Amino acid sequence: MDSKSKRDYQSPHVTTNNFYDGHTLLCKNNCGYYGNSMQYEGYCSICYRKLKASSKPSQSLNNHLTSSTSFDDSSSLLKSSYSNNLDDKKPQVWNEHSNLSKFSSKYDKRKNSAFNKIFRRPSSSTSNLSSHVQSSSLNLVDTVSKVADKAANLVDQSLQSSLNTLNNSASFQFISTSLGLNDQNLVDFISALNKLLKPSNSITDINPNSILLSSSSNRHSNNSDENILIEFEEQFKINFPQLYNDLVKQMKNFVDKLKEFIYAQKESEDLFSLNNKQAEMVQDFYRKIFKYLTTNGSIKSYLDKLSSISNRMNTSSNDLVLDSSMTESQNSLTNEDTERFYEAIMIMVESYINTNIYDLVFPSLMSEFEDQDINLQKKIRSFYWITSEMIGTCIDENSIFYRTYYEEAINNIVEVDSKRTSYEKMLCITNCSKNLFNSINIASNIKNSIQEIDIENMNKTIENNTNNQPEKKSKNPKTQAKSHASADDFLPALIYIVLKANPTMLYSNINFVTRFAFEKRILQGEHAYHFCSLNAVIAHIENMNARHLNMSEEQFEIYSNGQNEMDNVGNIQKVIETNLKVLSELKDKQKLIKQETFKLQSDIKLFRELMRSKLDDCIRSNMARKRNGHDVSSASSSIPSKSILDENQDLIDFNENSSAILIPNTPK
Amino acid sequence: MSGKNYQFKVVLLGEGCVGKTSLMLRYVQDKFNEEHLSTIQAAFLKKKIRIGSNSVELAIWDTAGQERYHALGPIYYRASNGAFLVYDITDIDSFERIKSWVKELKTSLGNNCILCIVGNKSDLEKNRNVPIKEAEEYAKSVGAKHYSTSAKLNHGVNELFLDISKRMAEKAESSQSTESNNAQNGSSSTKRNVIQVVDDSETNQTDKKTGCC
């Protein structure tokens, strides 16, 4: 989504560059901005809008209204919102960046220069521009200074008005009729909702054997995660047009308010309070929306409908994705459904808000936490020497058994920075955790099965009497009952992966989530758990000391200062160690393969015996029948059965040969 | 028909190897059929139960028990409705560590959090090193309840979770009125600010000092 929107973003400017002839490029109003002859009749967008507003105020108002209410032409709210916003607010966005560049040594310079390149702004006109910015923003908003106080009130008012419209009986009828017509749509909606809220895909059963056989097939793609949200939104739009438009209107209003607020605040120097105020506004908005959802009576009627349909789905078809817990407790269905419905809507609202304010809010967050981010990254980089043993995790970066999961986990945690919504960011963290859990499970299970094999081998060498055999068999299922990865294993593994991945701008991202995600989601649920774990890990890394790594203070000092006299020797030692580790793992893998081949061999043997006994039975019964029947045809019938036996004997011979080839070192 | 729908967060605290994870797994696994347990992990589990007409969804958070992660506790038990403080009845040290958790919980969560002190591994009664009387008296002195469980034999596990759920539901019931008042005053916004990582690391440092001595 990110790359796509960026492309959207750049395209208009690329095209304007084609029309470049030095003269027509500037705004006709001589305001210092570049104009757009294609869209704005040679004016810049602000002057154009001013012009329009002064000539036909009523019409523009109408335009504005229709644009905010009808979303039929925009394929997806989340996708379109970004490009929409850029289309008509181009200069504003740029302004905001130029103003942010006040904190700008802090702000990512590459991005800034990219901006300048795109817009080809003459740098000399910046002072001119900033004054223009002020005047234009003043014109845009009548009472810029009061917006902060007003915003909450306005949101309240819009809520009230939308409440009124919803309670309006006419609109309600419209909703109910549309509900009646769109049962199929509702079904689609529910499945989309379930997909959205379903805990992200997890591989249920992992045993080392399956890993050996198909290491690549287990790789699962998380590409669908983004599409799920869009799908849900589509379905939501189809099924609840009224509610959808309502929400969209409110969200649009709010985003505008927030933008105005941010523009108004740009003179203030204190980043922390500014960011906090923004977060406050967003959280207030979330709370209001949530309250609106939970208290509105007419939404209740949607939900009744929804639950009745999901009931029907439960009873009629099992293949639909539904939580099995829902079937279990039919009584609390409405309650659960309501919760899930709210949750899904809140995710949507949150994602919309996040995508829209990301560009406004994230840079200032970045500058607020820049020092911390850089320090953390430096710290992590200085911890390059930490090994998995020091942290006490079973995960190791060089291991061959779970490499795919390990790499996937690193990818996930690095990806966090590239996502634009807190929902997606949290999803990335959760996916990272899931992959880590998989790795841990594989690691511990492989250890277990290796031990098992060792024990078996020991038993074989001791060669006790047959009494041992049943004991062994009773032991096997016990170890087979897999130990799930617990928090004891998980936290060190997460620390290790964060150290190895060294994700960029962790603090900024985490603070973005804590400030601009719906509060409830940070405190409850599985995403929250993994998010908290990441927080814990960061706190731990910040305070990491010798005690945490099972080493003496001196050693720790030597390592962390990089003044290791033994550095060369240490490096060589490290390489040797990792090589040894890989070798030993290969040995383990071989052991597992060997065990599997033994198993296969014994299976073949068993199969052979079974076949033989069955054939014997068959022949015997045939013979008996023959003896009883004294038939003339008996002679002819005995011949084929014998030939079958012969054939089988051939097969057995072949099996013996082939197994001998496959397993050169049969146990002796 | 529809009663209230509660969502509670319960956190498991205690030293490593006292059986936190086994307790949780025993509770969640035993009642659900195998099919439902599609989890690959045992760090965060959910369970729905009914208490009277109300349905309660328990979100059980496991924590790492190693001593070195002690300082990370606050991040996990923030905003939790209940806490299990698990100790091993054969290990007096694990009981002593409970006390430091209790202190922390009391200071950071006040009385909002229901405390349960759980003596696990009651199947090893003959090796008991923590006198049951002492444990019960201690629990009483901090306003917690004491339980004896055995995750291995499944003794007292269901009762433990059911009891805490009941107590949390009662607590939520009684505090609902005050909570709504708080929401009106907008105090929830101040609550949110606690989330910042910066704060956590700061508290950690102070925690560590106490832990060292």
GROMACS .gro file of C-alpha atoms in nm, chain A residues 234-629:
model
  396
  234GLU     CA    1  -1.601  -0.309   0.105
  235GLN     CA    2  -1.847  -0.542   0.267
  236PHE     CA    3  -1.921  -0.294   0.535
  237LYS     CA    4  -1.992  -0.029   0.280
  238ILE     CA    5  -2.230  -0.253   0.092
  239ASN     CA    6  -2.420  -0.365   0.398
  240PHE     CA    7  -2.434  -0.055   0.609
  241PRO     CA    8  -2.421   0.235   0.367
  242GLN     CA    9  -2.578   0.475   0.609
  243LEU     CA   10  -2.353   0.394   0.895
  244TYR     CA   11  -2.057   0.382   0.666
  245ASN     CA   12  -2.117   0.724   0.520
  246ASP     CA   13  -2.181   0.854   0.864
  247LEU     CA   14  -1.856   0.726   0.994
  248VAL     CA   15  -1.674   0.853   0.691
  249LYS     CA   16  -1.820   1.196   0.735
  250GLN     CA   17  -1.718   1.206   1.095
  251MET     CA   18  -1.374   1.080   1.022
  252LYS     CA   19  -1.326   1.329   0.743
  253ASN     CA   20  -1.436   1.609   0.966
  254PHE     CA   21  -1.207   1.497   1.235
  255VAL     CA   22  -0.908   1.464   1.008
  256ASP     CA   23  -0.968   1.813   0.879
  257LYS     CA   24  -0.994   1.942   1.232
  258LEU     CA   25  -0.676   1.771   1.328
  259LYS     CA   26  -0.495   1.907   1.028
  260GLU     CA   27  -0.606   2.255   1.107
  261PHE     CA   28  -0.499   2.206   1.460
  262ILE     CA   29  -0.157   2.095   1.349
  263TYR     CA   30  -0.114   2.387   1.116
  264ALA     CA   31  -0.219   2.619   1.389
  265GLN     CA   32   0.026   2.472   1.631
  266LYS     CA   33   0.329   2.480   1.417
  267GLU     CA   34   0.476   2.783   1.589
  268SER     CA   35   0.496   2.606   1.916
  269GLU     CA   36   0.834   2.462   1.992
  270ASP     CA   37   0.749   2.195   2.239
  271LEU     CA   38   0.723   1.876   2.041
  272PHE     CA   39   0.624   1.664   2.332
  273SER     CA   40   0.317   1.861   2.428
  274LEU     CA   41   0.222   1.906   2.065
  275ASN     CA   42   0.237   1.537   1.996
  276ASN     CA   43   0.053   1.463   2.312
  277LYS     CA   44  -0.223   1.703   2.221
  278GLN     CA   45  -0.263   1.539   1.884
  279ALA     CA   46  -0.278   1.201   2.048
  280GLU     CA   47  -0.535   1.333   2.293
  281MET     CA   48  -0.752   1.454   2.010
  282VAL     CA   49  -0.731   1.125   1.829
  283GLN     CA   50  -0.805   0.927   2.141
  284ASP     CA   51  -1.097   1.150   2.222
  285PHE     CA   52  -1.229   1.090   1.878
  286TYR     CA   53  -1.193   0.715   1.911
  287ARG     CA   54  -1.371   0.723   2.240
  288LYS     CA   55  -1.652   0.925   2.095
  289ILE     CA   56  -1.692   0.697   1.799
  290PHE     CA   57  -1.690   0.398   2.025
  291LYS     CA   58  -1.946   0.555   2.253
  292TYR     CA   59  -2.152   0.639   1.951
  293LEU     CA   60  -2.135   0.280   1.836
  294THR     CA   61  -2.217   0.130   2.170
  295THR     CA   62  -2.494   0.365   2.271
  296ASN     CA   63  -2.672   0.405   1.943
  297GLY     CA   64  -2.998   0.214   1.945
  298SER     CA   65  -3.033   0.168   1.573
  299ILE     CA   66  -2.698  -0.006   1.550
  300LYS     CA   67  -2.837  -0.261   1.785
  301SER     CA   68  -3.086  -0.358   1.520
  302TYR     CA   69  -2.809  -0.418   1.269
  303LEU     CA   70  -2.652  -0.644   1.517
  304ASP     CA   71  -2.963  -0.845   1.582
  305LYS     CA   72  -2.984  -0.903   1.214
  306LEU     CA   73  -2.621  -0.987   1.201
  307SER     CA   74  -2.636  -1.238   1.480
  308SER     CA   75  -2.941  -1.410   1.339
  309ILE     CA   76  -2.760  -1.453   1.011
  310SER     CA   77  -2.445  -1.575   1.169
  311ASN     CA   78  -2.662  -1.819   1.360
  312ARG     CA   79  -2.800  -1.943   1.035
  313MET     CA   80  -2.452  -1.972   0.898
  314ASN     CA   81  -2.349  -2.170   1.197
  315THR     CA   82  -2.620  -2.421   1.161
  316SER     CA   83  -2.633  -2.449   0.785
  317SER     CA   84  -2.274  -2.466   0.676
  318ASN     CA   85  -1.967  -2.557   0.867
  319ASP     CA   86  -1.711  -2.462   0.614
  320LEU     CA   87  -1.747  -2.093   0.677
  321VAL     CA   88  -1.482  -1.940   0.889
  322LEU     CA   89  -1.636  -1.903   1.227
  323ASP     CA   90  -1.489  -1.930   1.568
  324SER     CA   91  -1.576  -2.264   1.712
  325SER     CA   92  -1.634  -2.087   2.037
  326MET     CA   93  -1.930  -1.919   1.875
  327THR     CA   94  -2.099  -2.246   1.810
  328GLU     CA   95  -2.019  -2.356   2.157
  329SER     CA   96  -2.196  -2.080   2.337
  330GLN     CA   97  -2.494  -1.984   2.134
  331ASN     CA   98  -2.645  -1.794   2.418
  332SER     CA   99  -2.385  -1.525   2.438
  333LEU     CA  100  -2.372  -1.493   2.065
  334THR     CA  101  -2.522  -1.150   2.045
  335ASN     CA  102  -2.284  -1.018   2.301
  336GLU     CA  103  -1.980  -1.162   2.137
  337ASP     CA  104  -2.096  -1.051   1.799
  338THR     CA  105  -2.146  -0.702   1.920
  339GLU     CA  106  -1.798  -0.695   2.059
  340ARG     CA  107  -1.653  -0.828   1.741
  341PHE     CA  108  -1.852  -0.591   1.531
  342TYR     CA  109  -1.734  -0.294   1.732
  343GLU     CA  110  -1.382  -0.416   1.722
  344ALA     CA  111  -1.384  -0.450   1.346
  345ILE     CA  112  -1.533  -0.106   1.300
  346MET     CA  113  -1.285   0.044   1.535
  347ILE     CA  114  -1.003  -0.114   1.341
  348MET     CA  115  -1.143   0.040   1.029
  349VAL     CA  116  -1.185   0.381   1.185
  350GLU     CA  117  -0.842   0.364   1.335
  351SER     CA  118  -0.685   0.262   1.007
  352TYR     CA  119  -0.856   0.543   0.824
  353ILE     CA  120  -0.747   0.802   1.074
  354ASN     CA  121  -0.398   0.663   1.085
  355THR     CA  122  -0.345   0.662   0.711
  356ASN     CA  123  -0.471   1.014   0.688
  357ILE     CA  124  -0.272   1.169   0.963
  358TYR     CA  125   0.038   0.958   0.926
  359ASP     CA  126   0.225   1.212   0.719
  360LEU     CA  127   0.130   1.492   0.951
  361VAL     CA  128   0.200   1.320   1.273
  362PHE     CA  129   0.478   1.074   1.221
  363PRO     CA  130   0.753   1.322   1.133
  364SER     CA  131   0.703   1.514   1.454
  365LEU     CA  132   0.693   1.188   1.646
  366MET     CA  133   1.012   1.094   1.473
  367SER     CA  134   1.179   1.411   1.578
  368GLU     CA  135   1.054   1.376   1.931
  369PHE     CA  136   1.199   1.031   1.968
  370GLU     CA  137   1.492   1.071   1.738
  371ASP     CA  138   1.751   1.072   2.010
  372GLN     CA  139   1.607   0.767   2.172
  373ASP     CA  140   1.580   0.587   1.841
  374ILE     CA  141   1.935   0.657   1.747
  375ASN     CA  142   2.063   0.566   2.088
  376LEU     CA  143   1.875   0.243   2.086
  377GLN     CA  144   2.007   0.152   1.746
  378LYS     CA  145   2.359   0.237   1.851
  379LYS     CA  146   2.315   0.031   2.161
  380ILE     CA  147   2.187  -0.265   1.969
  381ARG     CA  148   2.471  -0.232   1.724
  382SER     CA  149   2.718  -0.230   2.009
  383PHE     CA  150   2.568  -0.557   2.129
  384TYR     CA  151   2.668  -0.738   1.812
  385TRP     CA  152   2.872  -0.984   2.014
  386ILE     CA  153   2.579  -1.119   2.207
  387THR     CA  154   2.514  -1.482   2.138
  388SER     CA  155   2.203  -1.682   2.196
  389GLU     CA  156   2.365  -1.859   2.490
  390MET     CA  157   2.421  -1.532   2.671
  391ILE     CA  158   2.056  -1.442   2.642
  392GLY     CA  159   1.952  -1.792   2.723
  393THR     CA  160   1.735  -1.868   2.426
  394CYS     CA  161   1.728  -2.178   2.216
  395ILE     CA  162   1.697  -1.971   1.900
  396ASP     CA  163   2.011  -1.922   1.701
  397GLU     CA  164   2.052  -1.733   1.379
  398ASN     CA  165   2.264  -2.002   1.220
  399SER     CA  166   2.035  -2.290   1.286
  400ILE     CA  167   1.924  -2.482   0.982
  401PHE     CA  168   1.604  -2.623   1.123
  402TYR     CA  169   1.390  -2.314   1.143
  403ARG     CA  170   1.570  -2.071   0.923
  404THR     CA  171   1.262  -1.978   0.725
  405TYR     CA  172   1.069  -1.885   1.035
  406TYR     CA  173   1.359  -1.699   1.179
  407GLU     CA  174   1.404  -1.493   0.867
  408GLU     CA  175   1.035  -1.432   0.842
  409ALA     CA  176   1.032  -1.305   1.198
  410ILE     CA  177   1.314  -1.064   1.125
  411ASN     CA  178   1.133  -0.945   0.815
  412ASN     CA  179   0.819  -0.889   1.014
  413ILE     CA  180   0.979  -0.680   1.279
  414VAL     CA  181   1.165  -0.470   1.027
  415GLU     CA  182   0.844  -0.423   0.833
  416VAL     CA  183   0.683  -0.246   1.127
  417ASP     CA  184   0.838   0.080   1.020
  418SER     CA  185   0.698   0.059   0.669
  419LYS     CA  186   0.336   0.024   0.774
  420ARG     CA  187   0.119   0.327   0.792
  421THR     CA  188  -0.145   0.219   1.038
  422SER     CA  189  -0.107   0.108   1.393
  423TYR     CA  190  -0.322  -0.192   1.317
  424GLU     CA  191  -0.077  -0.312   1.057
  425LYS     CA  192   0.216  -0.231   1.277
  426MET     CA  193   0.072  -0.440   1.553
  427LEU     CA  194  -0.006  -0.714   1.309
  428CYS     CA  195   0.357  -0.720   1.205
  429ILE     CA  196   0.465  -0.757   1.564
  430THR     CA  197   0.220  -1.038   1.617
  431ASN     CA  198   0.336  -1.216   1.306
  432CYS     CA  199   0.691  -1.181   1.420
  433SER     CA  200   0.596  -1.340   1.750
  434LYS     CA  201   0.412  -1.619   1.574
  435ASN     CA  202   0.714  -1.701   1.366
  436LEU     CA  203   0.928  -1.692   1.673
  437PHE     CA  204   0.698  -1.931   1.851
  438ASN     CA  205   0.722  -2.163   1.557
  439SER     CA  206   1.099  -2.145   1.570
  440ILE     CA  207   1.100  -2.211   1.942
  441ASN     CA  208   0.871  -2.507   1.902
  442ILE     CA  209   1.086  -2.654   1.631
  443ALA     CA  210   1.402  -2.597   1.828
  444SER     CA  211   1.271  -2.755   2.144
  445ASN     CA  212   1.104  -3.041   1.963
  446ILE     CA  213   1.416  -3.121   1.772
  447LYS     CA  214   1.611  -3.121   2.092
  448ASN     CA  215   1.357  -3.357   2.240
  449SER     CA  216   1.358  -3.596   1.952
  450ILE     CA  217   1.736  -3.597   1.937
  451GLN     CA  218   1.744  -3.684   2.301
  452GLU     CA  219   1.490  -3.952   2.239
  453ILE     CA  220   1.703  -4.104   1.969
  454ASP     CA  221   2.005  -4.087   2.191
  455ILE     CA  222   1.818  -4.265   2.464
  456GLU     CA  223   1.700  -4.527   2.223
  457ASN     CA  224   2.047  -4.579   2.095
  458MET     CA  225   2.172  -4.610   2.448
  459ASN     CA  226   1.910  -4.870   2.514
  460LYS     CA  227   2.008  -5.055   2.204
  461THR     CA  228   2.372  -5.063   2.299
  462ILE     CA  229   2.291  -5.182   2.644
  463GLU     CA  230   2.069  -5.442   2.483
  464ASN     CA  231   1.862  -5.530   2.779
  465ASN     CA  232   1.600  -5.792   2.773
  466THR     CA  233   1.264  -5.736   2.615
  467ASN     CA  234   1.126  -5.582   2.933
  468ASN     CA  235   1.266  -5.253   2.819
  469GLN     CA  236   1.055  -5.236   2.510
  470PRO     CA  237   0.713  -5.162   2.655
  471GLU     CA  238   0.870  -4.904   2.880
  472LYS     CA  239   1.014  -4.726   2.585
  473LYS     CA  240   0.687  -4.725   2.407
  474SER     CA  241   0.513  -4.573   2.704
  475LYS     CA  242   0.777  -4.305   2.715
  476ASN     CA  243   0.736  -4.204   2.357
  477PRO     CA  244   0.392  -4.054   2.366
  478LYS     CA  245   0.486  -3.854   2.669
  479THR     CA  246   0.763  -3.676   2.492
  480GLN     CA  247   0.551  -3.654   2.185
  481ALA     CA  248   0.298  -3.441   2.370
  482LYS     CA  249   0.460  -3.120   2.263
  483SER     CA  250   0.554  -2.854   2.505
  484HIS     CA  251   0.414  -2.527   2.388
  485ALA     CA  252   0.651  -2.238   2.384
  486SER     CA  253   0.595  -2.046   2.702
  487ALA     CA  254   0.675  -1.690   2.794
  488ASP     CA  255   0.992  -1.817   2.957
  489ASP     CA  256   1.122  -1.916   2.616
  490PHE     CA  257   0.955  -1.643   2.421
  491LEU     CA  258   1.092  -1.331   2.584
  492PRO     CA  259   1.460  -1.419   2.543
  493ALA     CA  260   1.392  -1.518   2.184
  494LEU     CA  261   1.228  -1.186   2.116
  495ILE     CA  262   1.519  -1.004   2.272
  496TYR     CA  263   1.751  -1.199   2.051
  497ILE     CA  264   1.557  -1.124   1.738
  498VAL     CA  265   1.534  -0.753   1.814
  499LEU     CA  266   1.908  -0.748   1.872
  500LYS     CA  267   1.971  -0.925   1.546
  501ALA     CA  268   1.717  -0.735   1.338
  502ASN     CA  269   1.789  -0.391   1.484
  503PRO     CA  270   1.469  -0.238   1.348
  504THR     CA  271   1.469   0.129   1.263
  505MET     CA  272   1.281   0.386   1.462
  506LEU     CA  273   1.138   0.149   1.716
  507TYR     CA  274   1.049   0.417   1.966
  508SER     CA  275   0.874   0.631   1.710
  509ASN     CA  276   0.673   0.340   1.583
  510ILE     CA  277   0.580   0.217   1.924
  511ASN     CA  278   0.474   0.561   2.030
  512PHE     CA  279   0.275   0.601   1.715
  513VAL     CA  280   0.086   0.288   1.806
  514THR     CA  281   0.035   0.383   2.169
  515ARG     CA  282  -0.086   0.728   2.079
  516PHE     CA  283  -0.290   0.672   1.769
  517ALA     CA  284  -0.429   0.325   1.813
  518PHE     CA  285  -0.760   0.269   1.983
  519GLU     CA  286  -0.673   0.248   2.347
  520LYS     CA  287  -0.861  -0.070   2.414
  521ARG     CA  288  -0.662  -0.261   2.160
  522ILE     CA  289  -0.332  -0.178   2.323
  523LEU     CA  290  -0.450  -0.310   2.653
  524GLN     CA  291  -0.640  -0.621   2.556
  525GLY     CA  292  -0.609  -0.910   2.322
  526GLU     CA  293  -0.334  -1.104   2.163
  527HIS     CA  294  -0.193  -0.813   1.968
  528ALA     CA  295  -0.162  -0.628   2.294
  529TYR     CA  296   0.032  -0.909   2.449
  530HIS     CA  297   0.290  -0.917   2.176
  531PHE     CA  298   0.306  -0.542   2.167
  532CYS     CA  299   0.371  -0.535   2.539
  533SER     CA  300   0.634  -0.799   2.496
  534LEU     CA  301   0.811  -0.582   2.245
  535ASN     CA  302   0.794  -0.292   2.488
  536ALA     CA  303   0.937  -0.513   2.756
  537VAL     CA  304   1.215  -0.624   2.527
  538ILE     CA  305   1.310  -0.268   2.446
  539ALA     CA  306   1.312  -0.176   2.811
  540HIS     CA  307   1.527  -0.476   2.879
  541ILE     CA  308   1.775  -0.394   2.605
  542GLU     CA  309   1.799  -0.040   2.732
  543ASN     CA  310   1.894  -0.165   3.073
  544MET     CA  311   2.097  -0.461   2.968
  545ASN     CA  312   2.390  -0.528   3.195
  546ALA     CA  313   2.638  -0.798   3.271
  547ARG     CA  314   2.408  -0.974   3.512
  548HIS     CA  315   2.152  -1.023   3.239
  549LEU     CA  316   2.403  -1.197   3.017
  550ASN     CA  317   2.554  -1.428   3.273
  551MET     CA  318   2.894  -1.270   3.256
  552SER     CA  319   3.122  -1.070   3.480
  553GLU     CA  320   3.122  -0.692   3.477
  554GLU     CA  321   3.472  -0.680   3.338
  555GLN     CA  322   3.390  -0.907   3.051
  556PHE     CA  323   3.084  -0.704   2.977
  557GLU     CA  324   3.284  -0.384   2.976
  558ILE     CA  325   3.545  -0.530   2.748
  559TYR     CA  326   3.287  -0.655   2.507
  560SER     CA  327   3.066  -0.350   2.502
  561ASN     CA  328   3.354  -0.109   2.459
  562GLY     CA  329   3.476  -0.308   2.167
  563GLN     CA  330   3.821  -0.302   2.326
  564ASN     CA  331   3.853  -0.669   2.311
  565GLU     CA  332   4.222  -0.747   2.289
  566MET     CA  333   4.132  -1.093   2.194
  567ASP     CA  334   3.916  -0.957   1.919
  568ASN     CA  335   4.088  -1.139   1.639
  569VAL     CA  336   4.117  -1.457   1.833
  570GLY     CA  337   3.765  -1.409   1.955
  571ASN     CA  338   3.636  -1.368   1.604
  572ILE     CA  339   3.813  -1.677   1.487
  573GLN     CA  340   3.681  -1.860   1.784
  574LYS     CA  341   3.336  -1.738   1.706
  575VAL     CA  342   3.356  -1.857   1.349
  576ILE     CA  343   3.480  -2.193   1.462
  577GLU     CA  344   3.203  -2.214   1.716
  578THR     CA  345   2.933  -2.134   1.468
  579ASN     CA  346   3.076  -2.382   1.224
  580LEU     CA  347   3.085  -2.645   1.492
  581LYS     CA  348   2.729  -2.566   1.580
  582VAL     CA  349   2.615  -2.600   1.223
  583LEU     CA  350   2.803  -2.926   1.196
  584SER     CA  351   2.645  -3.063   1.508
  585GLU     CA  352   2.307  -2.959   1.380
  586LEU     CA  353   2.371  -3.134   1.056
  587LYS     CA  354   2.464  -3.435   1.258
  588ASP     CA  355   2.136  -3.408   1.443
  589LYS     CA  356   1.951  -3.378   1.121
  590GLN     CA  357   2.125  -3.687   0.997
  591LYS     CA  358   2.024  -3.864   1.312
  592LEU     CA  359   1.666  -3.771   1.252
  593ILE     CA  360   1.682  -3.887   0.895
  594LYS     CA  361   1.838  -4.211   1.005
  595GLN     CA  362   1.567  -4.264   1.255
  596GLU     CA  363   1.308  -4.196   0.993
  597THR     CA  364   1.465  -4.447   0.761
  598PHE     CA  365   1.465  -4.703   1.037
  599LYS     CA  366   1.103  -4.634   1.092
  600LEU     CA  367   1.034  -4.670   0.725
  601GLN     CA  368   1.229  -4.990   0.715
  602SER     CA  369   1.037  -5.140   1.001
  603ASP     CA  370   0.717  -5.023   0.839
  604ILE     CA  371   0.815  -5.203   0.521
  605LYS     CA  372   0.892  -5.510   0.721
  606LEU     CA  373   0.563  -5.491   0.897
  607PHE     CA  374   0.380  -5.440   0.574
  608ARG     CA  375   0.555  -5.735   0.423
  609GLU     CA  376   0.462  -5.959   0.712
  610LEU     CA  377   0.110  -5.838   0.703
  611MET     CA  378   0.085  -5.908   0.334
  612ARG     CA  379   0.232  -6.249   0.376
  613SER     CA  380  -0.001  -6.346   0.655
  614LYS     CA  381  -0.296  -6.215   0.461
  615LEU     CA  382  -0.194  -6.406   0.155
  616ASP     CA  383  -0.142  -6.714   0.361
  617ASP     CA  384  -0.487  -6.675   0.507
  618CYS     CA  385  -0.627  -6.628   0.164
  619ILE     CA  386  -0.455  -6.932   0.028
  620ARG     CA  387  -0.547  -7.141   0.326
  621SER     CA  388  -0.911  -7.049   0.300
  622ASN     CA  389  -0.902  -7.112  -0.068
  623MET     CA  390  -0.749  -7.451  -0.014
  624ALA     CA  391  -1.004  -7.534   0.247
  625ARG     CA  392  -1.284  -7.435   0.019
  626LYS     CA  393  -1.133  -7.644  -0.254
  627ARG     CA  394  -1.104  -7.943  -0.033
  628ASN     CA  395  -1.463  -7.900   0.073
  629GLY     CA  396  -1.596  -7.832  -0.271
   0.00000   0.00000   0.00000
